[in-house]
mmCIF file of C-alpha atoms and ligand atoms in Angstrom:
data_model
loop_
_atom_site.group_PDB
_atom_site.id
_atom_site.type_symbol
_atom_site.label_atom_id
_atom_site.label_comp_id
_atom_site.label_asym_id
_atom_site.label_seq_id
_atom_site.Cartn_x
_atom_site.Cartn_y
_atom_site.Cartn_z
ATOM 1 C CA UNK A 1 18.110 -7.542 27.508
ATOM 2 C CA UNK A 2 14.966 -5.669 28.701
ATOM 3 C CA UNK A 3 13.145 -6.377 25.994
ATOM 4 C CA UNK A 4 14.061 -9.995 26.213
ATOM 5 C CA UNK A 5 13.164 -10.027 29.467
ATOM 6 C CA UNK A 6 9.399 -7.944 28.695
ATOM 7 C CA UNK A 7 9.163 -10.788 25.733
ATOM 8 C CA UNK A 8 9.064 -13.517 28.696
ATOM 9 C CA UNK A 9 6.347 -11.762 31.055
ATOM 10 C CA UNK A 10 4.286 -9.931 27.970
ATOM 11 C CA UNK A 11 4.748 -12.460 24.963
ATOM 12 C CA UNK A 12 4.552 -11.570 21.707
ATOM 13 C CA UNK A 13 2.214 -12.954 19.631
ATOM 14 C CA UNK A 14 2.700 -13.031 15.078
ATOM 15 C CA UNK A 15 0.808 -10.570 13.457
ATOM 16 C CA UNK A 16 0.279 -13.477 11.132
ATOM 17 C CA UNK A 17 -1.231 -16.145 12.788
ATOM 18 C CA UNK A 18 -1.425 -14.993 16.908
ATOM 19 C CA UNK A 19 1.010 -18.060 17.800
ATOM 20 C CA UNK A 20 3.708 -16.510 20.591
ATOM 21 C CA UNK A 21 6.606 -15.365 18.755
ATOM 22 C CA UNK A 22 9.983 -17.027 19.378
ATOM 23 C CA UNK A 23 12.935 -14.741 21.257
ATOM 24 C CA UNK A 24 14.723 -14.089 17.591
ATOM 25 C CA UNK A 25 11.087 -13.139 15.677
ATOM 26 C CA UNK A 26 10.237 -9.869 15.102
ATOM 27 C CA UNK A 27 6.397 -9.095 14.444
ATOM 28 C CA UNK A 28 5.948 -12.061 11.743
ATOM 29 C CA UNK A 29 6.513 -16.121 12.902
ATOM 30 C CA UNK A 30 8.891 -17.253 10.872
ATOM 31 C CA UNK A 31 6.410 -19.902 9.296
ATOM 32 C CA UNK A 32 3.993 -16.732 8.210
ATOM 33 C CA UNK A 33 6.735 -14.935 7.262
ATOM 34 C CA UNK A 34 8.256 -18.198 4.734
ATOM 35 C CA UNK A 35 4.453 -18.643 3.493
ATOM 36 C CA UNK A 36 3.715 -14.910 2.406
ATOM 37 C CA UNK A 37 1.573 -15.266 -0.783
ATOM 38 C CA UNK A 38 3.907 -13.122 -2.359
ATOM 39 C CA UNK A 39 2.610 -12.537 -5.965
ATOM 40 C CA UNK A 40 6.111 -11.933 -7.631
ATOM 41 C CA UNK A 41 4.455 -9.098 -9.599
ATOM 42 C CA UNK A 42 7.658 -7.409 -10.852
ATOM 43 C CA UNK A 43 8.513 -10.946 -12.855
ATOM 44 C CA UNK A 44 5.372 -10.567 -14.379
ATOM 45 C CA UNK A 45 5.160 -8.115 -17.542
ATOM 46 C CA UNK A 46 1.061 -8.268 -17.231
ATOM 47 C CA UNK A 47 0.298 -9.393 -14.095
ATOM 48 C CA UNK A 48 -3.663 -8.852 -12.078
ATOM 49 C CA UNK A 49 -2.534 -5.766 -10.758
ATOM 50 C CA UNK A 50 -1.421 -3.563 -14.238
ATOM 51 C CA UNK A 51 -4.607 -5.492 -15.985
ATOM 52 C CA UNK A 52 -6.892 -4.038 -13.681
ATOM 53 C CA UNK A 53 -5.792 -0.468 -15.782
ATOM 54 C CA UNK A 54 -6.083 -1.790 -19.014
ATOM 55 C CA UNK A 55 -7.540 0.493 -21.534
ATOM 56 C CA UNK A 56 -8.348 2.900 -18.312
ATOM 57 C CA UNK A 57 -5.222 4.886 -17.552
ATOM 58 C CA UNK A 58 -2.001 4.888 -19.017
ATOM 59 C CA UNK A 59 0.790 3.436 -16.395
ATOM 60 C CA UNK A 60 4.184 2.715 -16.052
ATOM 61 C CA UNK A 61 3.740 -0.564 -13.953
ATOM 62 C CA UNK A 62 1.640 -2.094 -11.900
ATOM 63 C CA UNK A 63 2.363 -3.955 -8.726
ATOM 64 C CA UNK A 64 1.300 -5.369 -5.845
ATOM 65 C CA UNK A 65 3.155 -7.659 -2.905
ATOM 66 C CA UNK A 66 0.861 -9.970 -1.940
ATOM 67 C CA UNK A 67 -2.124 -11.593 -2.019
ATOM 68 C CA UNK A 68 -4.965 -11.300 -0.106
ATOM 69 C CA UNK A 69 -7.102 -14.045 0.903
ATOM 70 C CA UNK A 70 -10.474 -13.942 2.882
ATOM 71 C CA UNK A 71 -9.137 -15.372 6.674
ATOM 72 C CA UNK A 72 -5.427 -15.182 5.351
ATOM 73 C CA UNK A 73 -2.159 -14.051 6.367
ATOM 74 C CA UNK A 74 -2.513 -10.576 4.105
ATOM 75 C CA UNK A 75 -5.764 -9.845 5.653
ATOM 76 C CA UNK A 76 -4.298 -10.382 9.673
ATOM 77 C CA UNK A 77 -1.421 -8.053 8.597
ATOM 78 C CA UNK A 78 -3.306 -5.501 6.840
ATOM 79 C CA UNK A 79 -5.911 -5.773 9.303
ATOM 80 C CA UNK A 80 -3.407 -5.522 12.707
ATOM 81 C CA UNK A 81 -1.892 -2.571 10.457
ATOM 82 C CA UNK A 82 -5.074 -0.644 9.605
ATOM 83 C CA UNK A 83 -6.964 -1.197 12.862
ATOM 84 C CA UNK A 84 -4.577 -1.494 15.674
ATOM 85 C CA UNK A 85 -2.190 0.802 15.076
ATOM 86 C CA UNK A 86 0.622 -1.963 14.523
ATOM 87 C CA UNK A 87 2.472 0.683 12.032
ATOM 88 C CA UNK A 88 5.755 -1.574 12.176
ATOM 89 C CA UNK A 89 4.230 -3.983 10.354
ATOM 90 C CA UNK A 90 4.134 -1.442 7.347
ATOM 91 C CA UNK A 91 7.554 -0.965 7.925
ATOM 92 C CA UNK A 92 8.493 -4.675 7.741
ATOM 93 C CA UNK A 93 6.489 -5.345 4.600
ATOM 94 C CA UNK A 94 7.993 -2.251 2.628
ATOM 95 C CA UNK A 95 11.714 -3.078 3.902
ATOM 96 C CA UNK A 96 11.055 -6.825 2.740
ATOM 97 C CA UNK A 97 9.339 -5.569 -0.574
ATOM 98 C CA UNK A 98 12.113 -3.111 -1.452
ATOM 99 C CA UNK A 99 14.835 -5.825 -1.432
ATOM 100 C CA UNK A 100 12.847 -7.990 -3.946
ATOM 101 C CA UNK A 101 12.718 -4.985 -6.142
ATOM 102 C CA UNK A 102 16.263 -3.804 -6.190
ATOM 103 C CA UNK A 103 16.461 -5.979 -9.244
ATOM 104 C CA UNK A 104 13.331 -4.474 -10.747
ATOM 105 C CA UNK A 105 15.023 -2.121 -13.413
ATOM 106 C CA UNK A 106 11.497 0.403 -13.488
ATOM 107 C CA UNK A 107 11.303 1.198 -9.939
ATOM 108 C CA UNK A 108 14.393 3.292 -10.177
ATOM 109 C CA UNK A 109 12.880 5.685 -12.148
ATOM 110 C CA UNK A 110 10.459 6.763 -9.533
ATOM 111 C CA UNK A 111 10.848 9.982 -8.400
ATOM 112 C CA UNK A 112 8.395 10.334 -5.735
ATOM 113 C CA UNK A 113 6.091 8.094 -3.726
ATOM 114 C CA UNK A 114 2.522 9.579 -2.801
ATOM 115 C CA UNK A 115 0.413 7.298 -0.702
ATOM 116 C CA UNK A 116 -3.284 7.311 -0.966
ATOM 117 C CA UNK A 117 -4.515 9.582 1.419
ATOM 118 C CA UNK A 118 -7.381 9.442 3.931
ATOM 119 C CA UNK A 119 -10.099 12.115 4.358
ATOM 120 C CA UNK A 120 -8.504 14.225 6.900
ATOM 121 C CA UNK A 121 -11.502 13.377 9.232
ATOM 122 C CA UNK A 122 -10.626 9.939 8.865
ATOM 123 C CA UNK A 123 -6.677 10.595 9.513
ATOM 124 C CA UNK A 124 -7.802 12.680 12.912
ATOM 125 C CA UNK A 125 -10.105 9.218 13.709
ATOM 126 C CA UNK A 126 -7.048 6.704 13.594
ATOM 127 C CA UNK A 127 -4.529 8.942 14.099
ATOM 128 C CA UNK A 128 -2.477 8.005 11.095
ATOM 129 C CA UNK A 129 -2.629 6.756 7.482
ATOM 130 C CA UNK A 130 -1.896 2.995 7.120
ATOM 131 C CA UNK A 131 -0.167 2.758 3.898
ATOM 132 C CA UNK A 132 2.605 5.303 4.961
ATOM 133 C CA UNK A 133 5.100 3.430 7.302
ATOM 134 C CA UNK A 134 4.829 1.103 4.004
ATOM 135 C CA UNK A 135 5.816 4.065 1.588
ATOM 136 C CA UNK A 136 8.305 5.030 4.036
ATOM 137 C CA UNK A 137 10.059 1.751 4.215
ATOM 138 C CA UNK A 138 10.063 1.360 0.471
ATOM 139 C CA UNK A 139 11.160 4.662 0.051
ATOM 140 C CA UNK A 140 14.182 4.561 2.612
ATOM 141 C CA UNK A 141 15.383 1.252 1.413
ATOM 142 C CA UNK A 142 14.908 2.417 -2.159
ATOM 143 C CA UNK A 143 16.054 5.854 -1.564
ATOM 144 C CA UNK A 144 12.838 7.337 -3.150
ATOM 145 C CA UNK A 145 11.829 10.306 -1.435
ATOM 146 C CA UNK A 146 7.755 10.479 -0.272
ATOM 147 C CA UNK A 147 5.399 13.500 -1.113
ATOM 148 C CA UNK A 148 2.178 13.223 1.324
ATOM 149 C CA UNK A 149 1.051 16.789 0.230
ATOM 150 C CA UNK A 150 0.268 16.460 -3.570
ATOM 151 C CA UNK A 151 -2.773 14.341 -3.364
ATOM 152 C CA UNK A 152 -5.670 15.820 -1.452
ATOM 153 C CA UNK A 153 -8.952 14.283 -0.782
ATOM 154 C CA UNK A 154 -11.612 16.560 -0.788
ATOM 155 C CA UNK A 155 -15.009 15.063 0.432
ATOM 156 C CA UNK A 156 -15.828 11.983 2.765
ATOM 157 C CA UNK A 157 -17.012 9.054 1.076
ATOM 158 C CA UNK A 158 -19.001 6.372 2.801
ATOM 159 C CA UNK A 159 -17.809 2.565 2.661
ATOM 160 C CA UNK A 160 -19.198 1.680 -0.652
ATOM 161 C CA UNK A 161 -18.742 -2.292 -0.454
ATOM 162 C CA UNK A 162 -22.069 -3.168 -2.064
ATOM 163 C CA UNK A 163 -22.137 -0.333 -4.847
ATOM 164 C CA UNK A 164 -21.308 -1.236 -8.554
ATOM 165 C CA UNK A 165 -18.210 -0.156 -9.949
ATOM 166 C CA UNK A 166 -20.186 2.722 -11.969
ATOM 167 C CA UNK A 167 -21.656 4.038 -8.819
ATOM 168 C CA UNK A 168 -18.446 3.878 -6.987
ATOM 169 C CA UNK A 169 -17.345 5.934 -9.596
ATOM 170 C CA UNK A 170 -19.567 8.645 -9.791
ATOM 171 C CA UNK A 171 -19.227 9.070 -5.758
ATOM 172 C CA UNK A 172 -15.478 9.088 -5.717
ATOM 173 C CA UNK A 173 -14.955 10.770 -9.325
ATOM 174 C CA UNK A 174 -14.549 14.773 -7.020
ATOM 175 C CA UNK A 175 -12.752 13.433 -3.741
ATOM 176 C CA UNK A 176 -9.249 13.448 -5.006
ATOM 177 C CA UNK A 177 -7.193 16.032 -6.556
ATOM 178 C CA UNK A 178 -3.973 17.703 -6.933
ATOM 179 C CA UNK A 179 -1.959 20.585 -5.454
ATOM 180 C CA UNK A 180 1.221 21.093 -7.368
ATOM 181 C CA UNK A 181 3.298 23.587 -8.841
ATOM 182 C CA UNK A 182 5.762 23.712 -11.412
ATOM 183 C CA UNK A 183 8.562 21.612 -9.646
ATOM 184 C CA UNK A 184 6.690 18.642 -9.753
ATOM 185 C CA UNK A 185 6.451 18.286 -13.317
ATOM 186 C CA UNK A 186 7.860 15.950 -15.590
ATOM 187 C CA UNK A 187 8.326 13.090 -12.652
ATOM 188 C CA UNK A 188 7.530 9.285 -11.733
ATOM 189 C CA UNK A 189 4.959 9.086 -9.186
ATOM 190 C CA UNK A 190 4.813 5.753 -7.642
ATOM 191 C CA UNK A 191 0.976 5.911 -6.319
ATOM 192 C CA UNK A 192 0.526 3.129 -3.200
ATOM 193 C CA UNK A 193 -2.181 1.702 -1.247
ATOM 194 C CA UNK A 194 -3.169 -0.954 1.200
ATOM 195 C CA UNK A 195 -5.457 -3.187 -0.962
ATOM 196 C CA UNK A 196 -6.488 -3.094 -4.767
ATOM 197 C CA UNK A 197 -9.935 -4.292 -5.167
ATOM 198 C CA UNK A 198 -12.042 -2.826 -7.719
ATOM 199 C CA UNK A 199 -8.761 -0.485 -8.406
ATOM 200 C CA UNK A 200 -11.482 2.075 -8.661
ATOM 201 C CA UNK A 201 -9.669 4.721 -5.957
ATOM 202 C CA UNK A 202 -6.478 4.386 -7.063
ATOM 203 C CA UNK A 203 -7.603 5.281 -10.880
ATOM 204 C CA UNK A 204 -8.773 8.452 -9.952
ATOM 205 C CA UNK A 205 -5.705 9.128 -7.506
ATOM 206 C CA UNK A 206 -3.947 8.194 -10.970
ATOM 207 C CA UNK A 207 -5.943 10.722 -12.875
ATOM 208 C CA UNK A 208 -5.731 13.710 -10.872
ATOM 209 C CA UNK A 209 -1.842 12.961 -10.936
ATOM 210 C CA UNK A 210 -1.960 12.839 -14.777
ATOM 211 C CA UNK A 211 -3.063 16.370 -14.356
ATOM 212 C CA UNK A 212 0.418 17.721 -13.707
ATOM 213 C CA UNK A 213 2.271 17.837 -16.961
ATOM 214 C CA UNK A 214 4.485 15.338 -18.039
ATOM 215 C CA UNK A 215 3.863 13.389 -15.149
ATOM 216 C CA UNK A 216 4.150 9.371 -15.324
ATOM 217 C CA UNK A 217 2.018 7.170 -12.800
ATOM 218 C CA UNK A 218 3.119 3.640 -11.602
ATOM 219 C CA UNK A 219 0.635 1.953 -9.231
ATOM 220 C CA UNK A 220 2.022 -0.293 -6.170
ATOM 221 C CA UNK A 221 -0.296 -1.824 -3.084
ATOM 222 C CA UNK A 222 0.484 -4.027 -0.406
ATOM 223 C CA UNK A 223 -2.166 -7.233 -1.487
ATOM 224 C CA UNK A 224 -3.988 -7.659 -4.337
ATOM 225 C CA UNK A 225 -7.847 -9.053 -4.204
ATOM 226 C CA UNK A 226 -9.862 -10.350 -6.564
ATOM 227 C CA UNK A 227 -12.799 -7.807 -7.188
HETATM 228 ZN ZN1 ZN B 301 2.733 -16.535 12.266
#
């Protein structure tokens, strides 16, 4: 009631496409929310996201929800979710993502989810990390439990856009690493991020969890763009 009544003086507008949200909507228009450019990666043995990691690292699967398109509905969400602390929308994606892959045999044998983290100066700057009311959702829905304290990041790196994939490499090859004991050996670790680009950060995330032994890495972001 009061937040129908807040919706009439304060409307809503869709994290989509900033039309006003109808009384029954929640975050998304349901327009955006019928033309998501989902990429139906889990139907897809070798889809863009697991050929990205060809020949690099070995992985379980590879996945990612949608895609992302320059001036797109991917790039408002992720945007509104990175940037203006619109953390729900996270929340939405991941519980509408883990319902598509209840059917997808592989993701039950993940054993942990570890978002990508951000530099800790970076964390105390927005005040959280965007991709974990995402791993949350997922992991809730899927009843996966999520371990934020196994990947570190040890150094700042700058935005490195215009760099070549080499170069990105060398910068990024020290700023990630492990902390983990015995009891997290021999599991699943479902690695996610916002956006796979270059997949250059989330091979090295993937690396420093190959470190622990016996440990299998499956790789899961919330758009996929072509690098
Ligand atoms: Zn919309």
């Amino acid at each position: 009631m009061l937040k129908n009544l807040l919706k009439l003086f304060f409307p809503e507008t869709c994290c989509g496409c900033n039309s006003l949200l109808l009384f029954n909507e929640v975050l998304i228009c349901f327009k955006c929310r019928h033309d998501l450019p989902l990429t139906y990666h889990h139907e897809i043995p070798h889809n863009d996201t697991i050929k990205k990691f060809y020949g690099l690292i070995p992985l379980e699967f590879g996945l990612s929800m949608l895609y992302f398109h320059h001036g797109g509905i991917a790039q408002e969400l992720i945007h509104n979710l990175k940037y203006r602390n619109q953390q729900n929308i996270g929340s939405l994606l991941g519980e509408l993502y883990a319902k598509d892959l209840q059917n997808f045999e592989p993701i039950h044998t993940v054993t942990e989810i570890v978002p990508v983290p951000l530099h800790p100066k970076k964390l105390k700057e927005r005040g959280y990390n965007q991709v974990d009311s995402f791993c949350e959702s997922i992991g809730t829905h899927l009843q996966i439990p999520v371990n934020k304290n196994l990947l570190l990041r040890t150094q700042y790196n700058k935005t490195q856009t215009k760099k070549n994939r080499e170069a990105r490499q060398q910068l990024t090859r020290a700023i990630f690493d492990v902390n983990f004991s015995t009891k997290d050996e021999n599991k699943h670790f479902l690695l996610v991020d916002d956006v796979i680009t270059t997949g250059s950060t989330l091979e090295i995330c993937a690396k420093a969890l190959l470190k622990i032994p016996n440990a299998k890495v499956s790789i899961l972001t919330i758009a996929y763009t072509q690098s």
